[in-house]
């Protein structure tokens, strides 16, 4: 599973470089946000696993973190701590 996330991270870096060099369209921007949400959530979950908190990675959490960014990840941690 880690290799899949690392491959997505490399794909994300390639897409960001491509959008930096040219004019990004809406599909490219959306793809970057969704991949950023996936990779960011995975890294955040990896760091929180040290203290025993796990965030489930599913479609809802990916879109929440992809849309809201870091505040979305913090909200997910808060919901996980509260048990919701």
Short mmCIF file of C-alpha atoms in Angstrom, two decimals, residues 1-83:
data_model
loop_
_atom_site.label_atom_id
_atom_site.label_comp_id
_atom_site.label_asym_id
_atom_site.label_seq_id
_atom_site.Cartn_x
_atom_site.Cartn_y
_atom_site.Cartn_z
CA UNK A 1 0.00 0.00 0.00
CA UNK A 2 2.89 2.33 0.74
CA UNK A 3 4.23 1.91 -2.79
CA UNK A 4 0.87 2.99 -4.21
CA UNK A 5 0.92 6.17 -2.16
CA UNK A 6 4.52 6.87 -3.12
CA UNK A 7 3.60 6.44 -6.79
CA UNK A 8 0.69 8.86 -6.32
CA UNK A 9 3.10 11.31 -4.66
CA UNK A 10 5.45 11.13 -7.64
CA UNK A 11 2.50 11.62 -9.99
CA UNK A 12 1.42 14.63 -7.93
CA UNK A 13 4.88 16.19 -8.21
CA UNK A 14 4.89 15.63 -11.98
CA UNK A 15 1.46 17.26 -12.35
CA UNK A 16 2.48 20.25 -10.24
CA UNK A 17 5.58 20.74 -12.39
CA UNK A 18 3.47 20.47 -15.55
CA UNK A 19 0.97 23.04 -14.27
CA UNK A 20 3.80 25.38 -13.29
CA UNK A 21 5.37 25.27 -16.73
CA UNK A 22 2.15 25.78 -18.66
CA UNK A 23 -1.34 27.12 -18.18
CA UNK A 24 -3.26 24.54 -16.12
CA UNK A 25 -6.82 23.70 -17.07
CA UNK A 26 -9.66 22.87 -14.67
CA UNK A 27 -9.13 19.11 -14.94
CA UNK A 28 -5.46 19.42 -14.05
CA UNK A 29 -6.21 21.66 -11.07
CA UNK A 30 -8.87 19.27 -9.80
CA UNK A 31 -6.56 16.29 -10.23
CA UNK A 32 -3.80 18.07 -8.30
CA UNK A 33 -6.19 18.86 -5.43
CA UNK A 34 -7.52 15.31 -5.23
CA UNK A 35 -4.03 13.75 -5.37
CA UNK A 36 -2.85 16.30 -2.83
CA UNK A 37 -5.69 15.25 -0.56
CA UNK A 38 -4.82 11.57 -0.92
CA UNK A 39 -1.10 12.04 -0.34
CA UNK A 40 -1.57 14.62 2.41
CA UNK A 41 -4.04 12.41 4.25
CA UNK A 42 -1.69 9.45 3.97
CA UNK A 43 1.26 11.44 5.35
CA UNK A 44 -0.89 12.92 8.12
CA UNK A 45 -2.21 9.44 9.00
CA UNK A 46 1.34 8.08 9.01
CA UNK A 47 2.47 10.77 11.45
CA UNK A 48 -0.56 10.29 13.72
CA UNK A 49 -0.09 6.52 13.86
CA UNK A 50 2.78 7.16 16.27
CA UNK A 51 0.30 8.35 18.92
CA UNK A 52 -2.32 5.75 18.03
CA UNK A 53 -4.79 7.91 16.10
CA UNK A 54 -5.85 6.60 12.73
CA UNK A 55 -7.80 8.46 10.08
CA UNK A 56 -9.67 6.23 7.64
CA UNK A 57 -8.82 6.96 4.03
CA UNK A 58 -12.01 6.84 1.97
CA UNK A 59 -13.73 8.95 -0.67
CA UNK A 60 -15.27 11.36 1.86
CA UNK A 61 -12.03 12.07 3.72
CA UNK A 62 -10.06 12.42 0.47
CA UNK A 63 -12.47 15.02 -0.92
CA UNK A 64 -12.64 16.84 2.41
CA UNK A 65 -8.87 17.18 2.63
CA UNK A 66 -8.57 17.88 -1.10
CA UNK A 67 -11.15 20.68 -0.84
CA UNK A 68 -10.28 22.20 2.55
CA UNK A 69 -6.60 21.34 2.76
CA UNK A 70 -4.88 21.26 6.14
CA UNK A 71 -7.93 22.56 8.09
CA UNK A 72 -9.87 19.60 6.71
CA UNK A 73 -7.24 17.20 8.01
CA UNK A 74 -7.34 18.87 11.42
CA UNK A 75 -11.14 18.59 11.42
CA UNK A 76 -10.87 14.87 10.67
CA UNK A 77 -8.44 14.41 13.56
CA UNK A 78 -10.83 16.27 15.85
CA UNK A 79 -13.72 14.07 14.75
CA UNK A 80 -11.60 10.96 15.25
CA UNK A 81 -10.60 12.04 18.77
CA UNK A 82 -14.23 12.77 19.66
CA UNK A 83 -15.24 9.37 18.29
#
